[in-house]
């Protein structure tokens, strides 16, 4: 599978189309869209048989149809627009979909205003709206759509970011992306203005959260998969078109650049053999870095779906405006997402100041401290892209013996306590951005009323950390060793250590203390540390 970048596309959306060898990784939507664009035509007979079965079964069998109906409707639209199948066959499929009853077709949705339902309701909402737009509803379904839109408002935080359980960043982006699609396709219901304002209010902070490499912010489940980048492209294309419509071409151009960077990030991994749906080079069959539900077929389908939606938003006439990773920026989320972002000098970091806040499952995904350090154009994993939880909810090759982030430690009663877990409280005392430098100061409260200050300074020289406290104190530093295929070259000379990987070098230098190998092993989705 590969992304296409035609030199002179007749259709500006062509760059988002995927070619595919074989059938296993794609459902009928994606095959149908390819066939509609004169690709994979050898699969047409099989595709029609799949669509027959799908359209017959969806109205009768409740099986996560929230996710499927919008995909099928989009597929029909592409097929009809390009005369890819006969009108009789299209009408047959349409009549079957017209028999859908949303109250029996979908699995999880709000039945009344006080119901608490998370993003499944948003998927059901978009599926029903797309069915309405296509004229395939036997009766008015506006009340169903509006109720789902209303049910999701309670999950917005003070920044209008979406709080799925545990507040994972991918699910914030994905759910805001569903409402972006709803508005883009013409929703005029009761909650249009409210959701339009919510999307507007969360626009610039979306850019603030992207790393110097344009990566989706780290934190929570479903991290480090290619569909993360596809979701960045989706939301960035929506915001690009939205700001262009308002006449703000500079901001629109920044979002277009973010979308282009996301595509580049995907293409790097798709060019590798064999291709993988996650950012490591362990064998696919090992499922290293993957949750139980995060298998190759499913998440390649997800990436394709997000890319197709991005193509519906895409406006190639918007001139690109380079994203500035040199000028300093600092931004702190609400406590729900418990993350501080700094960017300056071509670098970016994320500081997780309460990884266990509000949801116990988070301890199996993240730990507190600096969970990400990225340098523009350098491999994202060379320092750290996500933290290493002590016991992960995703597969690794050995039980993870230790948690790891860039975080302080303190010797208490003869035992080193590291500020990765709930024994230590992190409080962001200050953060600021000025010129080409971003700074933050975090207070770490350890057991027995012991504390230290953890200072972070980011500029073109890199990241400088300063620890201030009484007694024996230290800072954990990750050493990337293995991505499943390649081993890094690691060298220590006195108080300087270097890690070489893919033509880049990460260097640690300690002053006022001693650099020491703890000989501890840790794992995250990217590999061994």
mmCIF file of C-alpha atoms in Angstrom, residues 305-478:
data_model
loop_
_atom_site.group_PDB
_atom_site.id
_atom_site.type_symbol
_atom_site.label_atom_id
_atom_site.label_comp_id
_atom_site.label_asym_id
_atom_site.label_seq_id
_atom_site.Cartn_x
_atom_site.Cartn_y
_atom_site.Cartn_z
ATOM 1 C CA UNK A 305 -11.154 6.182 6.386
ATOM 2 C CA UNK A 306 -9.536 9.225 8.003
ATOM 3 C CA UNK A 307 -7.610 10.018 4.818
ATOM 4 C CA UNK A 308 -10.762 9.796 2.740
ATOM 5 C CA UNK A 309 -12.539 12.216 5.073
ATOM 6 C CA UNK A 310 -9.540 14.562 4.841
ATOM 7 C CA UNK A 311 -9.955 14.470 1.071
ATOM 8 C CA UNK A 312 -13.522 15.766 1.416
ATOM 9 C CA UNK A 313 -12.180 18.829 3.241
ATOM 10 C CA UNK A 314 -9.085 19.348 1.090
ATOM 11 C CA UNK A 315 -8.587 22.662 -0.748
ATOM 12 C CA UNK A 316 -5.280 22.632 -2.616
ATOM 13 C CA UNK A 317 -5.710 26.271 -3.643
ATOM 14 C CA UNK A 318 -4.751 27.372 -0.124
ATOM 15 C CA UNK A 319 -1.057 28.408 -0.214
ATOM 16 C CA UNK A 320 1.150 26.634 2.329
ATOM 17 C CA UNK A 321 2.523 28.703 5.210
ATOM 18 C CA UNK A 322 5.480 27.056 6.924
ATOM 19 C CA UNK A 323 4.858 25.936 10.487
ATOM 20 C CA UNK A 324 7.265 27.794 12.740
ATOM 21 C CA UNK A 325 8.938 25.441 15.187
ATOM 22 C CA UNK A 326 11.645 27.986 16.023
ATOM 23 C CA UNK A 327 9.554 30.726 17.647
ATOM 24 C CA UNK A 328 8.784 29.819 21.249
ATOM 25 C CA UNK A 329 5.368 28.587 22.374
ATOM 26 C CA UNK A 330 4.084 27.276 25.704
ATOM 27 C CA UNK A 331 0.594 25.995 26.374
ATOM 28 C CA UNK A 332 -1.046 24.001 29.150
ATOM 29 C CA UNK A 333 -4.167 21.883 28.712
ATOM 30 C CA UNK A 334 -6.945 21.571 31.251
ATOM 31 C CA UNK A 335 -6.327 19.137 34.087
ATOM 32 C CA UNK A 336 -8.424 16.587 32.192
ATOM 33 C CA UNK A 337 -5.609 16.178 29.646
ATOM 34 C CA UNK A 338 -2.848 17.033 32.179
ATOM 35 C CA UNK A 339 -0.218 18.044 29.624
ATOM 36 C CA UNK A 340 2.146 20.987 29.177
ATOM 37 C CA UNK A 341 3.526 21.730 25.699
ATOM 38 C CA UNK A 342 6.710 23.681 24.970
ATOM 39 C CA UNK A 343 8.144 24.407 21.517
ATOM 40 C CA UNK A 344 11.222 26.445 20.534
ATOM 41 C CA UNK A 345 14.336 26.296 18.396
ATOM 42 C CA UNK A 346 13.052 23.426 16.260
ATOM 43 C CA UNK A 347 12.350 21.292 19.348
ATOM 44 C CA UNK A 348 9.174 20.393 21.208
ATOM 45 C CA UNK A 349 8.408 18.626 24.476
ATOM 46 C CA UNK A 350 5.370 17.344 26.315
ATOM 47 C CA UNK A 351 5.221 17.236 30.111
ATOM 48 C CA UNK A 352 2.583 14.953 31.651
ATOM 49 C CA UNK A 353 1.880 16.433 35.065
ATOM 50 C CA UNK A 354 -0.706 13.868 36.227
ATOM 51 C CA UNK A 355 -0.738 10.687 34.151
ATOM 52 C CA UNK A 356 -3.179 8.893 36.480
ATOM 53 C CA UNK A 357 -5.726 11.694 36.756
ATOM 54 C CA UNK A 358 -9.321 10.532 36.714
ATOM 55 C CA UNK A 359 -8.902 7.190 34.985
ATOM 56 C CA UNK A 360 -7.075 4.181 36.324
ATOM 57 C CA UNK A 361 -6.427 2.673 32.881
ATOM 58 C CA UNK A 362 -3.983 5.490 32.099
ATOM 59 C CA UNK A 363 -1.306 3.855 34.237
ATOM 60 C CA UNK A 364 -1.118 1.199 31.531
ATOM 61 C CA UNK A 365 -0.360 3.781 28.836
ATOM 62 C CA UNK A 366 1.646 6.655 30.307
ATOM 63 C CA UNK A 367 3.635 7.874 33.249
ATOM 64 C CA UNK A 368 4.285 11.376 34.569
ATOM 65 C CA UNK A 369 7.214 13.545 33.534
ATOM 66 C CA UNK A 370 8.492 14.529 30.088
ATOM 67 C CA UNK A 371 6.956 11.916 27.803
ATOM 68 C CA UNK A 372 8.126 13.365 24.487
ATOM 69 C CA UNK A 373 11.131 15.237 23.087
ATOM 70 C CA UNK A 374 11.075 15.828 19.324
ATOM 71 C CA UNK A 375 13.454 17.634 16.997
ATOM 72 C CA UNK A 376 12.223 18.800 13.603
ATOM 73 C CA UNK A 377 13.108 16.252 10.888
ATOM 74 C CA UNK A 378 14.831 13.868 13.333
ATOM 75 C CA UNK A 379 13.378 10.385 13.990
ATOM 76 C CA UNK A 380 10.612 10.891 16.543
ATOM 77 C CA UNK A 381 11.672 7.914 18.666
ATOM 78 C CA UNK A 382 15.410 8.738 18.952
ATOM 79 C CA UNK A 383 14.924 10.396 22.348
ATOM 80 C CA UNK A 384 11.340 9.609 23.355
ATOM 81 C CA UNK A 385 7.956 9.855 21.634
ATOM 82 C CA UNK A 386 5.758 8.269 24.311
ATOM 83 C CA UNK A 387 6.594 7.275 27.869
ATOM 84 C CA UNK A 388 7.098 3.685 29.050
ATOM 85 C CA UNK A 389 4.424 2.489 31.519
ATOM 86 C CA UNK A 390 5.458 -0.169 34.016
ATOM 87 C CA UNK A 391 2.672 -2.513 32.908
ATOM 88 C CA UNK A 392 1.274 -1.722 29.493
ATOM 89 C CA UNK A 393 -2.150 -2.390 27.975
ATOM 90 C CA UNK A 394 -0.418 -3.143 24.702
ATOM 91 C CA UNK A 395 1.824 -6.046 23.749
ATOM 92 C CA UNK A 396 5.580 -5.950 24.373
ATOM 93 C CA UNK A 397 8.105 -8.747 24.145
ATOM 94 C CA UNK A 398 8.732 -9.013 27.902
ATOM 95 C CA UNK A 399 6.701 -7.775 30.841
ATOM 96 C CA UNK A 400 7.812 -4.204 31.250
ATOM 97 C CA UNK A 401 9.854 -4.156 34.473
ATOM 98 C CA UNK A 402 10.094 -0.377 34.859
ATOM 99 C CA UNK A 403 8.266 2.819 33.961
ATOM 100 C CA UNK A 404 10.302 5.482 32.203
ATOM 101 C CA UNK A 405 10.002 9.131 31.275
ATOM 102 C CA UNK A 406 12.362 12.080 31.625
ATOM 103 C CA UNK A 407 11.577 12.827 35.219
ATOM 104 C CA UNK A 408 13.223 13.580 38.596
ATOM 105 C CA UNK A 409 14.033 11.111 41.317
ATOM 106 C CA UNK A 410 14.939 11.423 44.994
ATOM 107 C CA UNK A 411 16.650 9.126 47.514
ATOM 108 C CA UNK A 412 14.275 8.638 50.458
ATOM 109 C CA UNK A 413 15.058 6.232 53.323
ATOM 110 C CA UNK A 414 17.698 4.518 51.241
ATOM 111 C CA UNK A 415 15.369 3.964 48.244
ATOM 112 C CA UNK A 416 15.217 5.884 44.980
ATOM 113 C CA UNK A 417 11.714 7.198 44.249
ATOM 114 C CA UNK A 418 11.146 8.300 40.654
ATOM 115 C CA UNK A 419 8.423 10.785 39.758
ATOM 116 C CA UNK A 420 6.787 8.564 37.136
ATOM 117 C CA UNK A 421 3.800 7.385 39.166
ATOM 118 C CA UNK A 422 1.264 8.448 41.766
ATOM 119 C CA UNK A 423 3.748 8.613 44.660
ATOM 120 C CA UNK A 424 4.850 12.042 43.438
ATOM 121 C CA UNK A 425 2.651 15.056 42.683
ATOM 122 C CA UNK A 426 3.673 17.350 39.797
ATOM 123 C CA UNK A 427 2.540 20.987 39.887
ATOM 124 C CA UNK A 428 3.247 23.355 36.997
ATOM 125 C CA UNK A 429 4.349 26.505 38.826
ATOM 126 C CA UNK A 430 5.006 28.562 35.696
ATOM 127 C CA UNK A 431 5.559 28.376 31.957
ATOM 128 C CA UNK A 432 6.286 31.033 29.363
ATOM 129 C CA UNK A 433 7.535 31.637 25.839
ATOM 130 C CA UNK A 434 9.688 34.576 24.834
ATOM 131 C CA UNK A 435 11.509 35.040 21.550
ATOM 132 C CA UNK A 436 13.145 31.726 20.723
ATOM 133 C CA UNK A 437 13.061 30.269 24.243
ATOM 134 C CA UNK A 438 10.320 28.434 26.120
ATOM 135 C CA UNK A 439 10.539 27.726 29.848
ATOM 136 C CA UNK A 440 8.638 25.881 32.543
ATOM 137 C CA UNK A 441 9.108 25.179 36.236
ATOM 138 C CA UNK A 442 7.437 22.164 37.838
ATOM 139 C CA UNK A 443 7.342 21.409 41.550
ATOM 140 C CA UNK A 444 7.606 17.714 42.395
ATOM 141 C CA UNK A 445 6.265 16.734 45.818
ATOM 142 C CA UNK A 446 7.757 13.425 47.015
ATOM 143 C CA UNK A 447 6.797 11.307 50.038
ATOM 144 C CA UNK A 448 7.765 12.492 53.544
ATOM 145 C CA UNK A 449 7.135 16.132 52.505
ATOM 146 C CA UNK A 450 10.268 16.245 50.377
ATOM 147 C CA UNK A 451 10.173 18.275 47.171
ATOM 148 C CA UNK A 452 12.296 19.632 44.355
ATOM 149 C CA UNK A 453 11.951 22.057 41.469
ATOM 150 C CA UNK A 454 12.309 20.756 37.935
ATOM 151 C CA UNK A 455 13.228 23.499 35.473
ATOM 152 C CA UNK A 456 12.876 23.007 31.687
ATOM 153 C CA UNK A 457 14.365 25.401 29.121
ATOM 154 C CA UNK A 458 13.928 24.820 25.402
ATOM 155 C CA UNK A 459 15.751 26.697 22.623
ATOM 156 C CA UNK A 460 17.884 26.028 19.537
ATOM 157 C CA UNK A 461 20.548 24.438 21.757
ATOM 158 C CA UNK A 462 18.066 21.764 22.783
ATOM 159 C CA UNK A 463 16.469 20.956 26.138
ATOM 160 C CA UNK A 464 18.172 22.041 29.374
ATOM 161 C CA UNK A 465 16.935 20.554 32.651
ATOM 162 C CA UNK A 466 17.754 21.935 36.085
ATOM 163 C CA UNK A 467 17.003 20.147 39.360
ATOM 164 C CA UNK A 468 16.922 22.124 42.606
ATOM 165 C CA UNK A 469 16.385 20.336 45.892
ATOM 166 C CA UNK A 470 17.927 19.034 49.085
ATOM 167 C CA UNK A 471 19.488 15.615 49.509
ATOM 168 C CA UNK A 472 20.318 13.100 46.798
ATOM 169 C CA UNK A 473 18.397 13.882 43.609
ATOM 170 C CA UNK A 474 18.585 12.675 40.024
ATOM 171 C CA UNK A 475 16.834 12.683 36.649
ATOM 172 C CA UNK A 476 15.902 9.608 34.611
ATOM 173 C CA UNK A 477 17.061 9.735 30.981
ATOM 174 C CA UNK A 478 15.841 7.319 28.286
#
